[in-house]
CSV table of C-alpha atoms in Angstrom, one decimal:
chain,number,residue,atom,x,y,z
A,1219,GLY,CA,-163.2,86.2,-70.5
A,1220,ALA,CA,-163.7,82.7,-71.6
A,1221,VAL,CA,-164.2,80.1,-68.9
A,1222,VAL,CA,-163.2,76.5,-68.7
A,1223,SER,CA,-164.6,74.4,-65.9
A,1224,GLN,CA,-163.5,71.0,-64.5
A,1225,HIS,CA,-165.5,68.5,-62.5
A,1226,PRO,CA,-164.8,67.3,-60.0
A,1227,SER,CA,-162.4,69.7,-58.3
A,1228,TRP,CA,-161.0,66.8,-56.2
A,1229,VAL,CA,-161.6,63.1,-56.0
A,1230,ILE,CA,-160.4,60.3,-53.8
A,1231,CYS,CA,-160.7,56.8,-55.0
A,1232,LYS,CA,-159.5,53.3,-54.2
A,1233,SER,CA,-156.8,51.6,-56.2
A,1234,GLY,CA,-158.2,49.6,-59.1
A,1235,THR,CA,-161.2,51.8,-59.7
A,1236,SER,CA,-161.7,54.2,-62.7
A,1237,VAL,CA,-162.2,57.9,-62.4
A,1238,LYS,CA,-163.7,60.3,-64.9
A,1239,ILE,CA,-162.8,64.0,-65.1
A,1240,GLU,CA,-164.8,66.4,-67.1
A,1241,CYS,CA,-163.5,69.5,-68.9
A,1242,ARG,CA,-166.1,72.0,-70.2
A,1243,SER,CA,-165.8,75.2,-72.1
A,1244,LEU,CA,-168.7,77.2,-70.7
A,1245,ASP,CA,-169.1,80.1,-73.2
A,1246,PHE,CA,-167.3,79.0,-76.3
A,1247,GLN,CA,-166.9,76.0,-78.4
A,1248,ALA,CA,-163.6,74.1,-78.4
A,1249,THR,CA,-162.8,71.5,-81.0
A,1250,THR,CA,-159.5,71.0,-79.4
A,1251,MET,CA,-158.7,70.6,-75.7
A,1252,PHE,CA,-155.5,69.7,-73.9
A,1253,TRP,CA,-155.0,67.6,-70.9
A,1254,TYR,CA,-152.0,68.2,-68.6
A,1255,ARG,CA,-150.7,66.5,-65.5
A,1256,GLN,CA,-148.9,68.3,-62.7
A,1257,PHE,CA,-147.0,66.8,-59.9
A,1258,PRO,CA,-146.5,68.9,-56.7
A,1259,LYS,CA,-144.3,71.9,-57.3
A,1260,GLN,CA,-143.5,70.8,-60.8
A,1261,SER,CA,-144.4,71.9,-64.3
A,1262,LEU,CA,-147.3,70.9,-66.4
A,1263,MET,CA,-146.8,67.9,-68.5
A,1264,LEU,CA,-148.9,67.7,-71.6
A,1265,MET,CA,-150.6,64.3,-71.7
A,1266,ALA,CA,-152.8,64.4,-74.8
A,1267,THR,CA,-154.7,66.6,-77.2
A,1268,SER,CA,-158.4,65.9,-77.3
A,1269,ASN,CA,-160.0,66.3,-80.7
A,1270,GLU,CA,-163.7,66.6,-81.2
A,1271,GLY,CA,-165.0,64.0,-83.6
A,1272,SER,CA,-161.7,62.1,-83.8
A,1273,LYS,CA,-159.2,60.2,-81.6
A,1274,ALA,CA,-157.1,61.9,-79.1
A,1275,THR,CA,-153.4,62.5,-79.8
A,1276,TYR,CA,-151.2,61.2,-77.0
A,1277,GLU,CA,-147.8,62.4,-76.0
A,1278,GLN,CA,-144.9,60.0,-76.0
A,1279,GLY,CA,-144.9,57.8,-72.9
A,1280,VAL,CA,-148.6,58.4,-72.0
A,1281,GLU,CA,-150.6,55.1,-72.0
A,1282,LYS,CA,-153.6,55.4,-74.2
A,1283,ASP,CA,-155.5,52.6,-72.6
A,1284,LYS,CA,-154.9,54.0,-69.1
A,1285,PHE,CA,-155.9,57.6,-69.8
A,1286,LEU,CA,-159.0,57.4,-72.0
A,1287,ILE,CA,-160.0,60.7,-73.6
A,1288,ASN,CA,-163.4,61.3,-75.2
A,1289,HIS,CA,-164.3,64.6,-76.8
A,1290,ALA,CA,-168.0,64.1,-76.7
A,1291,SER,CA,-169.1,67.5,-77.9
A,1292,LEU,CA,-167.8,70.9,-78.8
A,1293,THR,CA,-167.9,71.9,-75.2
A,1294,LEU,CA,-166.9,68.7,-73.4
A,1295,SER,CA,-163.9,66.5,-73.1
A,1296,THR,CA,-163.5,63.8,-70.5
A,1297,LEU,CA,-160.4,62.1,-69.2
A,1298,THR,CA,-160.9,58.7,-67.6
A,1299,VAL,CA,-158.2,57.2,-65.5
A,1300,THR,CA,-158.7,53.5,-65.7
A,1301,SER,CA,-157.6,51.1,-63.0
A,1302,ALA,CA,-156.1,53.9,-61.0
A,1303,HIS,CA,-153.1,53.3,-58.9
A,1304,PRO,CA,-151.5,55.5,-56.2
A,1305,GLU,CA,-148.9,56.7,-58.8
A,1306,ASP,CA,-151.7,58.2,-60.8
A,1307,SER,CA,-152.4,60.6,-58.0
A,1308,SER,CA,-151.8,64.1,-59.4
A,1309,PHE,CA,-153.3,67.4,-60.4
A,1310,TYR,CA,-155.0,67.2,-63.8
A,1311,ILE,CA,-155.6,70.4,-65.7
A,1312,CYS,CA,-157.3,70.9,-69.0
A,1313,SER,CA,-157.1,73.8,-71.4
A,1314,ALA,CA,-158.9,75.0,-74.5
A,1315,PRO,CA,-158.1,77.5,-77.1
A,1316,LEU,CA,-160.6,80.3,-77.5
A,1317,ARG,CA,-160.8,79.8,-81.3
A,1318,GLU,CA,-159.8,77.0,-83.5
A,1319,GLY,CA,-156.4,77.7,-84.9
A,1320,SER,CA,-155.7,80.4,-82.3
A,1321,TYR,CA,-153.6,78.5,-79.9
A,1322,ASN,CA,-152.2,81.6,-78.4
A,1323,GLU,CA,-155.3,82.2,-76.4
A,1324,GLN,CA,-155.7,79.2,-74.2
A,1325,PHE,CA,-157.9,79.1,-71.2
A,1326,PHE,CA,-157.2,76.7,-68.4
A,1327,GLY,CA,-159.6,74.9,-66.1
A,1328,PRO,CA,-159.1,75.1,-62.3
A,1329,GLY,CA,-157.7,71.6,-62.1
A,1330,THR,CA,-158.8,68.3,-60.6
A,1331,ARG,CA,-156.9,66.8,-57.6
A,1332,LEU,CA,-156.9,63.0,-57.9
A,1333,THR,CA,-155.8,61.0,-54.9
A,1334,VAL,CA,-155.7,57.2,-55.3
A,1335,LEU,CA,-155.5,55.2,-52.0
B,267,ALA,CA,-137.1,70.5,-80.1
B,268,GLN,CA,-138.9,73.1,-78.1
B,269,SER,CA,-137.9,73.7,-74.6
B,270,VAL,CA,-138.2,76.3,-71.9
B,271,ALA,CA,-135.9,76.9,-68.9
B,272,GLN,CA,-136.6,78.7,-65.7
B,273,PRO,CA,-133.3,78.6,-63.9
B,274,GLU,CA,-134.6,79.6,-60.5
B,275,ASP,CA,-136.8,77.4,-58.4
B,276,GLN,CA,-137.7,80.3,-56.1
B,277,VAL,CA,-137.3,84.0,-56.1
B,278,ASN,CA,-137.6,86.0,-52.9
B,279,VAL,CA,-138.2,89.7,-52.9
B,280,ALA,CA,-139.4,92.3,-50.4
B,281,GLU,CA,-142.7,94.0,-50.9
B,282,GLY,CA,-142.3,97.2,-52.9
B,283,ASN,CA,-139.1,96.1,-54.5
B,284,PRO,CA,-138.8,95.2,-58.2
B,285,LEU,CA,-138.9,91.6,-59.2
B,286,THR,CA,-137.6,89.5,-62.1
B,287,VAL,CA,-138.4,85.9,-62.9
B,288,LYS,CA,-136.2,84.5,-65.6
B,289,CYS,CA,-137.0,82.4,-68.6
B,290,THR,CA,-135.0,81.3,-71.6
B,291,TYR,CA,-136.3,79.3,-74.5
B,292,SER,CA,-135.3,77.2,-77.4
B,293,VAL,CA,-137.5,76.8,-80.5
B,294,SER,CA,-137.2,76.5,-84.2
B,295,GLY,CA,-138.3,79.7,-85.9
B,296,ASN,CA,-140.1,82.6,-84.3
B,297,PRO,CA,-141.4,81.8,-80.8
B,298,TYR,CA,-144.7,82.6,-79.3
B,299,LEU,CA,-144.0,83.2,-75.6
B,300,PHE,CA,-146.3,83.3,-72.6
B,301,TRP,CA,-146.3,83.8,-68.8
B,302,TYR,CA,-148.9,82.2,-66.6
B,303,VAL,CA,-149.4,82.4,-62.8
B,304,GLN,CA,-150.8,79.6,-60.7
B,305,TYR,CA,-152.1,80.0,-57.1
B,306,PRO,CA,-152.3,76.9,-54.8
B,307,ASN,CA,-154.7,74.2,-56.0
B,308,ARG,CA,-155.8,76.4,-58.9
B,309,GLY,CA,-155.5,76.3,-62.7
B,310,LEU,CA,-153.3,78.7,-64.6
B,311,GLN,CA,-154.1,82.3,-65.2
B,312,PHE,CA,-152.8,84.1,-68.2
B,313,LEU,CA,-150.5,87.1,-67.6
B,314,LEU,CA,-149.1,88.1,-70.9
B,315,LYS,CA,-147.8,87.0,-74.3
B,316,TYR,CA,-145.3,87.9,-76.9
B,317,ILE,CA,-146.3,87.2,-80.5
B,318,THR,CA,-144.7,89.9,-82.5
B,319,GLY,CA,-144.0,93.7,-82.3
B,320,ASP,CA,-142.6,95.5,-79.4
B,321,ASN,CA,-140.1,93.6,-77.3
B,322,LEU,CA,-141.6,94.9,-74.1
B,323,VAL,CA,-144.9,93.4,-73.4
B,324,LYS,CA,-147.3,94.6,-70.7
B,325,GLY,CA,-149.7,92.3,-69.1
B,326,SER,CA,-152.1,91.8,-66.2
B,327,TYR,CA,-151.6,93.0,-62.6
B,328,GLY,CA,-148.7,95.3,-63.5
B,329,PHE,CA,-146.5,92.6,-64.9
B,330,GLU,CA,-144.4,93.1,-68.0
B,331,ALA,CA,-141.9,90.9,-69.9
B,332,GLU,CA,-139.1,91.7,-72.3
B,333,PHE,CA,-138.4,89.6,-75.3
B,334,ASN,CA,-134.7,89.4,-76.1
B,335,LYS,CA,-134.1,87.4,-79.3
B,336,SER,CA,-130.3,87.4,-79.1
B,337,GLN,CA,-130.4,86.0,-75.6
B,338,THR,CA,-133.4,83.9,-76.3
B,339,SER,CA,-135.0,85.2,-73.1
B,340,PHE,CA,-138.4,86.4,-71.9
B,341,HIS,CA,-138.0,87.5,-68.4
B,342,LEU,CA,-141.0,88.5,-66.3
B,343,LYS,CA,-140.7,91.8,-64.4
B,344,LYS,CA,-142.7,94.0,-62.1
B,345,PRO,CA,-141.5,97.4,-60.8
B,346,SER,CA,-143.0,97.0,-57.3
B,347,ALA,CA,-143.9,93.6,-55.9
B,348,LEU,CA,-147.0,92.9,-53.8
B,349,VAL,CA,-147.4,90.2,-51.2
B,350,SER,CA,-150.4,89.0,-53.2
B,351,ASP,CA,-148.0,88.3,-56.1
B,352,SER,CA,-146.7,85.3,-54.3
B,353,ALA,CA,-147.5,82.3,-56.4
B,354,LEU,CA,-146.0,79.9,-58.9
B,355,TYR,CA,-145.1,81.4,-62.3
B,356,PHE,CA,-144.7,79.5,-65.5
B,357,CYS,CA,-143.1,80.5,-68.8
B,358,ALA,CA,-144.3,78.7,-71.9
B,359,VAL,CA,-143.4,78.6,-75.6
B,360,ARG,CA,-145.3,77.6,-78.7
B,361,ALA,CA,-143.7,77.0,-82.0
B,362,LEU,CA,-145.0,78.9,-85.1
B,363,ARG,CA,-146.9,76.0,-86.5
B,364,GLY,CA,-147.5,74.0,-83.3
B,365,ARG,CA,-150.5,73.8,-81.2
B,366,LYS,CA,-148.9,72.7,-78.0
B,367,LEU,CA,-147.6,74.9,-75.2
B,368,ILE,CA,-144.3,73.7,-73.7
B,369,PHE,CA,-143.9,74.9,-70.1
B,370,GLY,CA,-140.9,75.7,-68.0
B,371,GLN,CA,-140.5,74.0,-64.6
B,372,GLY,CA,-142.0,76.9,-62.8
B,373,THR,CA,-140.6,79.5,-60.4
B,374,THR,CA,-142.1,80.1,-57.0
B,375,LEU,CA,-142.2,83.8,-56.2
B,376,GLN,CA,-142.2,84.7,-52.5
B,377,VAL,CA,-142.9,88.4,-51.7
B,378,LYS,CA,-142.4,89.2,-48.0
B,379,PRO,CA,-143.9,92.2,-46.3
């Protein structure tokens, strides 16, 4: 099956620094990728839709300037948490549909655990 | 607006017994429904989906789910639970013309030997 990877799998950073998380589709191209945030023992909250070649679409309440998304290529989307604070500590997961327009087949990355001290 | 509800935070079942994890949904038009499983500190793994056709959908690892339009439900079932089935389960819905998956709050399944 299709594989989506994330890097790093975990990161610890100091408050005020920026952290970049990568999401890659390893064996397929993805013009769209989705970024989710998950708090402990809670559901996934969609943060934004990453679009290759255009701006990301953010969900209501998600700060665009804080969570920068760049869909650099057909296989790579990055999420940068800028000026991170302890409340940004969370599990970040990306997903990608196998085929453009086929949003019923989405593959999820393994997630990135961010801890901000 | 789309929404998904999983009324149980946790379901406990003995190994070998049948299990049910409940899910109800609200969406305009025909729903596309999904179940995913998540193991600790891991991403989500797809179990099964309902798009159209038979109301009983069979998926991975012996799981199945029944789509009930009148009750707007999509409960996950398995005839005989395994300890290794213990994990966090998410129900999700996508509207006909939407791209986004909306997830329920998740249900922790605990299967005891």
